[in-house]
PDB file of C-alpha atoms and ligand atoms in Angstrom:
ATOM      1  CA  MET A   1      23.770  50.545-107.651  1.00  0.00           C
ATOM      2  CA  THR A   2      25.868  47.870-105.922  1.00  0.00           C
ATOM      3  CA  HIS A   3      28.170  45.064-106.885  1.00  0.00           C
ATOM      4  CA  VAL A   4      26.639  41.615-107.333  1.00  0.00           C
ATOM      5  CA  ILE A   5      27.948  38.039-107.295  1.00  0.00           C
ATOM      6  CA  SER A   6      26.857  35.832-110.190  1.00  0.00           C
ATOM      7  CA  ASP A   7      26.313  32.074-110.440  1.00  0.00           C
ATOM      8  CA  GLU A   8      29.990  31.804-111.442  1.00  0.00           C
ATOM      9  CA  CYS A   9      30.726  31.878-107.700  1.00  0.00           C
ATOM     10  CA  ILE A  10      32.434  28.676-106.520  1.00  0.00           C
ATOM     11  CA  VAL A  11      31.997  29.574-102.826  1.00  0.00           C
ATOM     12  CA  CYS A  12      35.745  29.866-102.241  1.00  0.00           C
ATOM     13  CA  GLY A  13      35.312  32.716 -99.757  1.00  0.00           C
ATOM     14  CA  ALA A  14      38.161  34.852-101.125  1.00  0.00           C
ATOM     15  CA  CYS A  15      36.017  37.985-101.357  1.00  0.00           C
ATOM     16  CA  GLU A  16      34.504  37.999 -97.890  1.00  0.00           C
ATOM     17  CA  PRO A  17      37.519  39.399 -95.954  1.00  0.00           C
ATOM     18  CA  GLU A  18      38.185  41.998 -98.650  1.00  0.00           C
ATOM     19  CA  CYS A  19      34.983  43.939 -98.089  1.00  0.00           C
ATOM     20  CA  PRO A  20      35.591  46.950 -95.793  1.00  0.00           C
ATOM     21  CA  VAL A  21      31.939  47.169 -94.777  1.00  0.00           C
ATOM     22  CA  GLU A  22      31.320  43.432 -94.280  1.00  0.00           C
ATOM     23  CA  ALA A  23      28.641  43.320 -96.955  1.00  0.00           C
ATOM     24  CA  ILE A  24      29.639  39.863 -98.207  1.00  0.00           C
ATOM     25  CA  SER A  25      28.371  36.676 -96.612  1.00  0.00           C
ATOM     26  CA  GLU A  26      27.839  33.061 -97.596  1.00  0.00           C
ATOM     27  CA  GLY A  27      24.383  32.423 -98.991  1.00  0.00           C
ATOM     28  CA  GLU A  28      22.566  29.193 -99.840  1.00  0.00           C
ATOM     29  CA  SER A  29      24.484  28.282-102.986  1.00  0.00           C
ATOM     30  CA  LYS A  30      26.932  31.161-103.415  1.00  0.00           C
ATOM     31  CA  TYR A  31      28.297  34.204-101.657  1.00  0.00           C
ATOM     32  CA  GLU A  32      26.015  37.223-101.624  1.00  0.00           C
ATOM     33  CA  ILE A  33      26.422  40.978-101.297  1.00  0.00           C
ATOM     34  CA  ASP A  34      24.091  42.914 -99.031  1.00  0.00           C
ATOM     35  CA  ALA A  35      22.914  45.778-101.234  1.00  0.00           C
ATOM     36  CA  ASP A  36      22.071  47.878 -98.190  1.00  0.00           C
ATOM     37  CA  LYS A  37      25.693  47.748 -96.992  1.00  0.00           C
ATOM     38  CA  CYS A  38      27.706  47.748-100.241  1.00  0.00           C
ATOM     39  CA  THR A  39      29.313  51.094-101.019  1.00  0.00           C
ATOM     40  CA  ASP A  40      30.305  50.035-104.545  1.00  0.00           C
ATOM     41  CA  CYS A  41      34.018  50.345-103.772  1.00  0.00           C
ATOM     42  CA  GLY A  42      35.053  47.414-105.953  1.00  0.00           C
ATOM     43  CA  ALA A  43      37.583  45.937-103.496  1.00  0.00           C
ATOM     44  CA  CYS A  44      36.105  42.456-103.890  1.00  0.00           C
ATOM     45  CA  VAL A  45      36.258  42.271-107.681  1.00  0.00           C
ATOM     46  CA  GLU A  46      39.991  41.611-108.104  1.00  0.00           C
ATOM     47  CA  VAL A  47      40.237  38.688-105.688  1.00  0.00           C
ATOM     48  CA  CYS A  48      37.516  36.573-107.278  1.00  0.00           C
ATOM     49  CA  PRO A  49      39.126  33.645-109.189  1.00  0.00           C
ATOM     50  CA  THR A  50      36.086  33.176-111.433  1.00  0.00           C
ATOM     51  CA  GLU A  51      35.383  36.862-112.071  1.00  0.00           C
ATOM     52  CA  ALA A  52      31.920  36.399-110.584  1.00  0.00           C
ATOM     53  CA  ILE A  53      31.717  39.870-109.045  1.00  0.00           C
ATOM     54  CA  SER A  54      30.693  42.848-111.132  1.00  0.00           C
ATOM     55  CA  PRO A  55      28.868  46.167-110.830  1.00  0.00           C
ATOM     56  CA  GLU A  56      25.128  45.670-111.227  1.00  0.00           C
TER      57      GLU A  56
HETATM   58 FE1  SF4 B   1      32.093  45.303-100.251  1.00  0.00          FE
HETATM   59 FE2  SF4 B   1      33.168  47.090-101.923  1.00  0.00          FE
HETATM   60 FE3  SF4 B   1      32.538  44.623-102.820  1.00  0.00          FE
HETATM   61 FE4  SF4 B   1      30.597  46.357-102.173  1.00  0.00          FE
HETATM   62  S1  SF4 B   1      32.072  46.596-103.869  1.00  0.00           S
HETATM   63  S2  SF4 B   1      30.677  44.172-101.594  1.00  0.00           S
HETATM   64  S3  SF4 B   1      31.499  47.469-100.424  1.00  0.00           S
HETATM   65  S4  SF4 B   1      34.122  45.115-101.269  1.00  0.00           S
END
């Protein structure tokens, strides 16, 4: 299980620097979380202004 970013993402980039394992990167139309890197820590959830990040 990992955290995922939904279509609510407005590509603001707030979450990217929060991830301790650099699992977040900008995708084609929104930011994306690399499931192979994500440790499910939840550090990115709080900073998202649109609440687009949640546990899968
Ligand atoms: Fe990174 Fe933690 Fe968010 Fe996973 S839950 S993407 S490890 S900040």
